[in-house]
Tab-separated table of C-alpha atoms in Angstrom:
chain	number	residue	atom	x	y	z
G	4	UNK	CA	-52.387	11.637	-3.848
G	5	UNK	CA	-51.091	12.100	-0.674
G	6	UNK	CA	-47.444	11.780	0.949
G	7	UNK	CA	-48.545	8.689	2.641
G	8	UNK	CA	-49.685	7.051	-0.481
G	9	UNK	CA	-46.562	7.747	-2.547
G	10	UNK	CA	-45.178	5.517	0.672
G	11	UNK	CA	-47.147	2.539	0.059
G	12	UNK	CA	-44.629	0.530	-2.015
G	13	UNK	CA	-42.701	0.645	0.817
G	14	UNK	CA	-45.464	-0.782	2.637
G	15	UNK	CA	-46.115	-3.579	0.688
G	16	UNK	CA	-42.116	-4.844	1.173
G	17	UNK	CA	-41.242	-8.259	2.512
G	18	UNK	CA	-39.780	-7.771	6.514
G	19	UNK	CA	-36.573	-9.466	4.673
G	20	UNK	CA	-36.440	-6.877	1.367
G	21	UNK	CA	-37.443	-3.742	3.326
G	22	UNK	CA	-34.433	-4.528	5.945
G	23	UNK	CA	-32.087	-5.264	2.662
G	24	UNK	CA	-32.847	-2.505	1.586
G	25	UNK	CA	-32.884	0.163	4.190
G	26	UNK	CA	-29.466	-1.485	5.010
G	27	UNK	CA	-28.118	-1.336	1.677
G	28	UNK	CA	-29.318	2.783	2.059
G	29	UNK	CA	-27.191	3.661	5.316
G	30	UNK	CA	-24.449	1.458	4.246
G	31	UNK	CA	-23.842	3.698	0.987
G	32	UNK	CA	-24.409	6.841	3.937
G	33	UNK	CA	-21.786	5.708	5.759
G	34	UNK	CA	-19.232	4.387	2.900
G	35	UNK	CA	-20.269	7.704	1.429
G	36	UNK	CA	-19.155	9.453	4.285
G	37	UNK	CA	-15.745	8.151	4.960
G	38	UNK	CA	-14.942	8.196	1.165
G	39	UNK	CA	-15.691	11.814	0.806
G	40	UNK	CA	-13.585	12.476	4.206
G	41	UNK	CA	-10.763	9.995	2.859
G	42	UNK	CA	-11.127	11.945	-0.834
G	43	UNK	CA	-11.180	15.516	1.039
G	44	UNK	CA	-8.028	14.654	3.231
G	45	UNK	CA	-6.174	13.544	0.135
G	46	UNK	CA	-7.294	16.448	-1.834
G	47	UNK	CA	-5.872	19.178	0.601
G	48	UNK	CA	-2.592	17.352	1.020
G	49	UNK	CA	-1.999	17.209	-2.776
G	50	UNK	CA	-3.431	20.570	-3.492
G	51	UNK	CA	-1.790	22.309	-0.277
G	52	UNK	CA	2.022	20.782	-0.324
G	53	UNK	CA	4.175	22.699	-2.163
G	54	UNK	CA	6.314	21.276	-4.739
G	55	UNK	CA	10.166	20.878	-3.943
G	56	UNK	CA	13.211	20.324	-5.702
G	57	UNK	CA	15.263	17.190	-4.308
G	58	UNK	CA	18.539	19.078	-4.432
G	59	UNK	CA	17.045	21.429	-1.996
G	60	UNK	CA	14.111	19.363	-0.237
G	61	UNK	CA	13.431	20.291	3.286
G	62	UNK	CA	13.487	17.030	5.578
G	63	UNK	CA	9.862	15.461	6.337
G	64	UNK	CA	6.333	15.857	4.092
G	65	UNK	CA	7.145	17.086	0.334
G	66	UNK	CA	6.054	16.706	-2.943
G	67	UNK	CA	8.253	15.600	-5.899
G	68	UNK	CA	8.029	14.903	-9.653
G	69	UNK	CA	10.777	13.788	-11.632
G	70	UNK	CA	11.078	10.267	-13.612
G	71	UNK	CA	11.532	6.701	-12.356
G	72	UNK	CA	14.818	4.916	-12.878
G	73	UNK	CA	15.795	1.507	-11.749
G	74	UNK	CA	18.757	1.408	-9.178
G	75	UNK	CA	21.513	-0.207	-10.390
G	76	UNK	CA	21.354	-4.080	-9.981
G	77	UNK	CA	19.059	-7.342	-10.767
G	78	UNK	CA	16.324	-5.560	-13.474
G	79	UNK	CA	12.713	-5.372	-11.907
G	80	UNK	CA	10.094	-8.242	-14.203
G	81	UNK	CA	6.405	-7.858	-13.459
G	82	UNK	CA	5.499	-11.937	-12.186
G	83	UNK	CA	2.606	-11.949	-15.078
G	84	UNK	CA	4.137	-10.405	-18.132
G	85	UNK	CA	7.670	-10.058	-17.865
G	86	UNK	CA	7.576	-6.723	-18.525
G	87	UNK	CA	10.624	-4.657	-17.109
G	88	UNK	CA	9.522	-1.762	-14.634
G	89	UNK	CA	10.184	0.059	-11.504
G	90	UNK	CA	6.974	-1.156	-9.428
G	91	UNK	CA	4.141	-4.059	-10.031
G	92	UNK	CA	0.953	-5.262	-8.427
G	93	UNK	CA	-1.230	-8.187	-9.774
G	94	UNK	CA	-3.997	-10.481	-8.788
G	95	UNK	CA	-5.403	-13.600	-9.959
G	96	UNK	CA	-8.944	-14.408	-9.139
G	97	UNK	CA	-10.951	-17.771	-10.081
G	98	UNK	CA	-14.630	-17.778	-11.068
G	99	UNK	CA	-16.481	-19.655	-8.794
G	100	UNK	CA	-20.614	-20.878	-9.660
G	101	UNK	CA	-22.069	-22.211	-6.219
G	102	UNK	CA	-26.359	-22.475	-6.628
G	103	UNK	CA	-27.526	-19.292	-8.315
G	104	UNK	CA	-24.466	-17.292	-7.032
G	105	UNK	CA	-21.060	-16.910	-8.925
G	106	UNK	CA	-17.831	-14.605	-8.149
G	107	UNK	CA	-14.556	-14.120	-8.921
G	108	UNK	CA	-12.446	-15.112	-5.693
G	109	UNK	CA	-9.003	-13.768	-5.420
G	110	UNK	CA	-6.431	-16.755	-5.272
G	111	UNK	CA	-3.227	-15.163	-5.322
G	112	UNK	CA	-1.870	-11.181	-4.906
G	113	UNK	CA	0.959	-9.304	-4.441
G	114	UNK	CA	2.831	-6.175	-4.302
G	115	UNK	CA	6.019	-5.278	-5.418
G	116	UNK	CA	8.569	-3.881	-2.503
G	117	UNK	CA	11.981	-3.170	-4.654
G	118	UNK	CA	13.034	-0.118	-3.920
G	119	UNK	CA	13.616	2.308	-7.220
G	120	UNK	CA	14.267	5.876	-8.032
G	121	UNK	CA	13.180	9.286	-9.047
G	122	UNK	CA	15.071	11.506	-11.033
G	123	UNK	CA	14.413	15.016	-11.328
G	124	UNK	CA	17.117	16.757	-12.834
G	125	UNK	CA	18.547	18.209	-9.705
G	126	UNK	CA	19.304	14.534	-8.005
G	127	UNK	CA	18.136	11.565	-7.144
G	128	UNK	CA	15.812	9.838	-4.590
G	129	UNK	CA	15.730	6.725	-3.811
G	130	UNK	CA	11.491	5.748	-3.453
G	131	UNK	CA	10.987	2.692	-0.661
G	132	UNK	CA	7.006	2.409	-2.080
G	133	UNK	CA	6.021	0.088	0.942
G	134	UNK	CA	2.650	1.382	1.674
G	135	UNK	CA	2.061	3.624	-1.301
G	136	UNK	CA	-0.814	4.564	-3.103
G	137	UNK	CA	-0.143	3.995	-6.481
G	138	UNK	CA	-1.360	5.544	-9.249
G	139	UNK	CA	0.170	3.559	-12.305
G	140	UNK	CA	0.747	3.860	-16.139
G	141	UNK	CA	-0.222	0.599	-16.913
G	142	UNK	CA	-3.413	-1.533	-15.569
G	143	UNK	CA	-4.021	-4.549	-17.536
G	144	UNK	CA	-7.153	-7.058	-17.102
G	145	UNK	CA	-7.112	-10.888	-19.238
G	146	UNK	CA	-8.546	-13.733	-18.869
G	147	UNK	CA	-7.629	-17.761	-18.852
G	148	UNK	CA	-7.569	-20.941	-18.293
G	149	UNK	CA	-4.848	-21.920	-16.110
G	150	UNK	CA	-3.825	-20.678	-12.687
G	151	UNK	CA	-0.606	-18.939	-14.084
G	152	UNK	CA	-1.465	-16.775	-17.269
G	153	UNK	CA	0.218	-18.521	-20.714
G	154	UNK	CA	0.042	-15.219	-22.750
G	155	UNK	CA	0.196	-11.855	-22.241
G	156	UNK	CA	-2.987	-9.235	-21.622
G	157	UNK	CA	-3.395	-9.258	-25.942
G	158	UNK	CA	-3.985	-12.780	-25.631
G	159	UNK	CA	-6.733	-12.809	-23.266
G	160	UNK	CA	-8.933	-10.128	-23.101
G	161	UNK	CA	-11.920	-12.203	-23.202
G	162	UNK	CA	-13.705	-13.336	-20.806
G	163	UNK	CA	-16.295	-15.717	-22.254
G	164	UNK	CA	-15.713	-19.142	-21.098
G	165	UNK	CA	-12.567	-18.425	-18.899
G	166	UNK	CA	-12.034	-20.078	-15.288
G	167	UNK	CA	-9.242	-17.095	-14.510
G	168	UNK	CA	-8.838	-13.321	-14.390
G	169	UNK	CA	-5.240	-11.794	-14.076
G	170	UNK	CA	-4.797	-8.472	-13.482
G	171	UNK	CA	-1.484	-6.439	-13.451
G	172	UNK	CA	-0.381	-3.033	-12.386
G	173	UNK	CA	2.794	-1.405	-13.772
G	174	UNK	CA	5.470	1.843	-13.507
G	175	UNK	CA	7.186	1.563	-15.931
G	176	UNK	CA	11.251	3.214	-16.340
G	177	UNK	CA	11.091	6.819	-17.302
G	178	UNK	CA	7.578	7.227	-16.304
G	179	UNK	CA	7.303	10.924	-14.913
G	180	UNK	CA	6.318	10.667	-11.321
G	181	UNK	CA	4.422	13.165	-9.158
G	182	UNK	CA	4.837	11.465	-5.342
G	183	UNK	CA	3.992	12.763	-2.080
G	184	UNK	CA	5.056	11.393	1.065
G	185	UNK	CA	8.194	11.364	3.858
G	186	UNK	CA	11.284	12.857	2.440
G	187	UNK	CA	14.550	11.951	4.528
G	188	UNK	CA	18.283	11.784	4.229
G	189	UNK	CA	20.453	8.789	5.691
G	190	UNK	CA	23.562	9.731	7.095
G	191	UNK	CA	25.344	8.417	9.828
G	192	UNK	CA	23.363	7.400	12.605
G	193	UNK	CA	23.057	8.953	16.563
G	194	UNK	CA	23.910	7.211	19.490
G	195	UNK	CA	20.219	6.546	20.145
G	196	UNK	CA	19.935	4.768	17.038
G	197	UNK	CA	23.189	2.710	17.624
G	198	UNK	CA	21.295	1.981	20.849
G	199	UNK	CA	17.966	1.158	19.269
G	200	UNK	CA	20.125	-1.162	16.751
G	201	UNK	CA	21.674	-2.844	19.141
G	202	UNK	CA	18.251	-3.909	20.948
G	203	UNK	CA	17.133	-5.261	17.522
G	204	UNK	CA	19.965	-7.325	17.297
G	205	UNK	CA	19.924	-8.655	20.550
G	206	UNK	CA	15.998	-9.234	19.813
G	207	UNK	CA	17.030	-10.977	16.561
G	208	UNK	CA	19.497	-13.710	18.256
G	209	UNK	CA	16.905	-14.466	21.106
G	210	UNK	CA	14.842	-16.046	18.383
G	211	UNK	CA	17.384	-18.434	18.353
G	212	UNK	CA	17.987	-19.772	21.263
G	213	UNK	CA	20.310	-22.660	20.362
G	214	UNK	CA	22.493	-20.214	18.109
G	215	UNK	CA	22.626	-17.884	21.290
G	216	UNK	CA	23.709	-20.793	23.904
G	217	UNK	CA	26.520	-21.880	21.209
G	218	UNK	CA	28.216	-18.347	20.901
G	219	UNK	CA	27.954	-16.696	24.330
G	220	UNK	CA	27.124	-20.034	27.069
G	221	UNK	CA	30.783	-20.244	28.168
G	222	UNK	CA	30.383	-22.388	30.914
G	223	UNK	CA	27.881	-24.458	29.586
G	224	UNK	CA	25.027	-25.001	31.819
G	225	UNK	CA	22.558	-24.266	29.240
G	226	UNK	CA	21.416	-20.426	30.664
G	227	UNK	CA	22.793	-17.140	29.751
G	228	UNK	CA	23.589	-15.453	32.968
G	229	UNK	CA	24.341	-11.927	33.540
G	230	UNK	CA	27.699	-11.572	32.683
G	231	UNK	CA	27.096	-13.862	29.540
G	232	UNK	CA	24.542	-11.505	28.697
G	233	UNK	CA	26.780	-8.576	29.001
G	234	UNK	CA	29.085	-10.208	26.530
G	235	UNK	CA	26.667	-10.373	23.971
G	236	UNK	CA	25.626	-7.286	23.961
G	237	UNK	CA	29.067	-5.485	24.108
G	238	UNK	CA	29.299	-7.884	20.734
G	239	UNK	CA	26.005	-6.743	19.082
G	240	UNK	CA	27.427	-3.262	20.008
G	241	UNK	CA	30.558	-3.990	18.386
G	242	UNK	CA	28.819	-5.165	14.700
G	243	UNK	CA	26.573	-2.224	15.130
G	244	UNK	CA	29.240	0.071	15.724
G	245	UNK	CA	31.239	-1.895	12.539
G	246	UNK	CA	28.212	-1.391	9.869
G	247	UNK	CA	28.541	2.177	11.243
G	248	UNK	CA	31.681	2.852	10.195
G	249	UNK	CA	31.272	1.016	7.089
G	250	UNK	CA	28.188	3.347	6.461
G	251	UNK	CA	30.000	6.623	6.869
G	252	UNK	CA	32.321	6.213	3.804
G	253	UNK	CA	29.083	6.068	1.616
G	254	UNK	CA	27.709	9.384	0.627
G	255	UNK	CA	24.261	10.126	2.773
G	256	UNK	CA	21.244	8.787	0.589
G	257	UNK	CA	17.857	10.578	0.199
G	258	UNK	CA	14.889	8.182	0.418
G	259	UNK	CA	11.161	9.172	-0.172
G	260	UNK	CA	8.580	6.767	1.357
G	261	UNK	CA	5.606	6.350	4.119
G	262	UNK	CA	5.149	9.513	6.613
G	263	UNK	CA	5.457	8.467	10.059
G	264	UNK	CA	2.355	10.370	10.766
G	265	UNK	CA	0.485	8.484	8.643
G	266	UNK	CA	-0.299	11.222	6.182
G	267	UNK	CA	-0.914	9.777	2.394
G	268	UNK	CA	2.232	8.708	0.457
G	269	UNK	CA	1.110	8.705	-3.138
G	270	UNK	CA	3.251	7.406	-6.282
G	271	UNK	CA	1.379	9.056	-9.081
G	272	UNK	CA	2.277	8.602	-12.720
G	273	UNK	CA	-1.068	10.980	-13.252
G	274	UNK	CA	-0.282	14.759	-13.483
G	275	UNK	CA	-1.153	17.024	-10.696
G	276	UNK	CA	-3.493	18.528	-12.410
G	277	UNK	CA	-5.451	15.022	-13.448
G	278	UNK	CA	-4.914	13.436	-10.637
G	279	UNK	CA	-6.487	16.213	-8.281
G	280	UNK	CA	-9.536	15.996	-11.004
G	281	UNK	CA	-9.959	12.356	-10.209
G	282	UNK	CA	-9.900	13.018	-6.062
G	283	UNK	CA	-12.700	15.428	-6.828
G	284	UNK	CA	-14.857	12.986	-8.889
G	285	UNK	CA	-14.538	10.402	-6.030
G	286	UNK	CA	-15.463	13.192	-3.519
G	287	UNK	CA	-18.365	14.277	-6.014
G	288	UNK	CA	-19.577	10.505	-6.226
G	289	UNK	CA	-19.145	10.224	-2.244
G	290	UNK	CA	-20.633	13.175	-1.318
G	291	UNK	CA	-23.493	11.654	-3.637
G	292	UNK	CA	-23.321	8.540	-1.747
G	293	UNK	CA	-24.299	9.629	1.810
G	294	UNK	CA	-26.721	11.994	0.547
G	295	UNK	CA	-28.575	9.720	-1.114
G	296	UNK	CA	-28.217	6.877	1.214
G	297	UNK	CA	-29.091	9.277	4.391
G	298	UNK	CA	-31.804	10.292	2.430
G	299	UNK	CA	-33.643	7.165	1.303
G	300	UNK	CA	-32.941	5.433	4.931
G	301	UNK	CA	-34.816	7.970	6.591
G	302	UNK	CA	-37.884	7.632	3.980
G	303	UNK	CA	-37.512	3.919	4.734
G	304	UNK	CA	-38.373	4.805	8.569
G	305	UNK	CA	-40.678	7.010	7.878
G	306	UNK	CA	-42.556	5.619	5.483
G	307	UNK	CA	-42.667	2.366	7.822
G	308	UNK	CA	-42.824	3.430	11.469
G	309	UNK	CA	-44.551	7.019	10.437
């Protein structure tokens, strides 16, 4: 048998299924590419960074383990269980039958933005995880019948019959954390940042124009002129400069959260060790990916067009 005959299935393809097809093949090339650069990227940053100490953490990119503690204040309650922990996610999807087709359709997500804490003997850092990639300790999946879930994830775990799907993501308190991302200390602030602050509160009371008129139109012709506008910026300068003060009788506050630079800011409750194992699986599986697809979309031309 020759090379052109092993070709003839492709031959005998419908114009619609051969184009399916040879799009589904570069598709999984290029997905396949950009996850194994994404997975590569991620890879070198977590195996490359060394680890520091937050006592002794240099401002900018580190790494830091150490475990997660609530802040003091209001306790942090997952929205579907309750459950009492540093940092949530969930989603509820619907199952949806249109024809021959059916899917579950995401109705309703969200992420958690409160900030929390890691502890790792030598101090403490306060985590902002806006942005994150989070790798968490718990990741439940139950199903229901209602748009809010009435049980918890033992309740549900079935999904025969159910019009609902809830799933929730967790940290949990006392988790051990490995996180990598944008290490800084707030202290008191530099002129250019009383500057900058005083721009985004003058910014801020432009949105309301009425407000504005009220508090700095003194001779009421309904504009802000010049010298009005002078006035309320030497007041927005004057708050600033207020919270400033304020601020510098608190002790300077070392926060962890996204790199300006856009480098990835992983919350990890995964070990190093496991969690690098898992980047290389997904760079494996990529790397298979765009072989594979390259591979078979080129056959698909060939074996068409010769």
């Amino acid at each position: 048998m020759t090379p052109m005959d092993g070709m003839g299935w492709v031959q005998e393809l419908g114009t619609r299924e051969y184009l399916f097809l040879l799009a589904a093949a570069w598709a999984a090339c290029v997905f396949g590419f950009f996850g194994l650069w994404r997975s590569l990227r991620r890879l070198r940053l977590v195996e490359g960074t060394p680890k520091s100490l937050i006592r002794s953490a240099a401002q900018g990119y580190v790494e830091l383990q150490g475990d997660a503690r609530l802040m003091p204040g209001d306790p942090i309650l997952a929205p579907l269980t309750r459950q009492h922990c540093v940092w949530w996610s969930y989603r509820i999807e619907r199952y949806r039958r249109s024809g021959r087709n059916s899917s579950w359709d995401t109705v309703e997500q969200a992420t958690s933005e409160e900030l929390f804490l890691v502890d790792d003997g030598t101090g403490q850092c306060v985590v902002d995880p806006d942005g994150a990639e989070v790798y968490p300790s718990c990741d439940d999946t139950w199903y229901g019948s209602t748009p809010m879930p009435e049980g918890g994830p033992a309740l549900g775990r079935m999904a025969l019959g159910s019009e609902y799907r809830y799933t929730e993501r967790r940290v949990h308190e006392r988790d051990t954390l490995y996180t990598l991302g944008w290490f800084h200390t707030q202290g008191p602030t530099t002129g250019a940042d009383i500057d900058l602050q005083v721009a985004q509160q003058l910014r801020a009371w432009k949105q309301d124009k009425d407000w504005l008129l009220r508090q700095f139109d003194a001779n009421r012709d309904g504009q802000i002129d010049q010298q009005e506008w002078d006035a309320a910026r030497a007041e927005a300068r004057r708050l600033v400069l207020a919270q400033e003060r304020e601020a510098m009788q608190r002790p300077a506050v070392n926060v962890l959260g996204r790199d300006p630079d856009g480098r990835t800011f992983i919350l990890s409750t995964l070990p190093q060790g496991t969690l690098t194992w898992r980047l290389r699986l997904y760079a494996t599986l990529a790397l298979a990916g765009f072989i594979g697809g390259g591979a078979l979309g080129t056959y698909l031309l060939h074996a068409r067009f010769g």
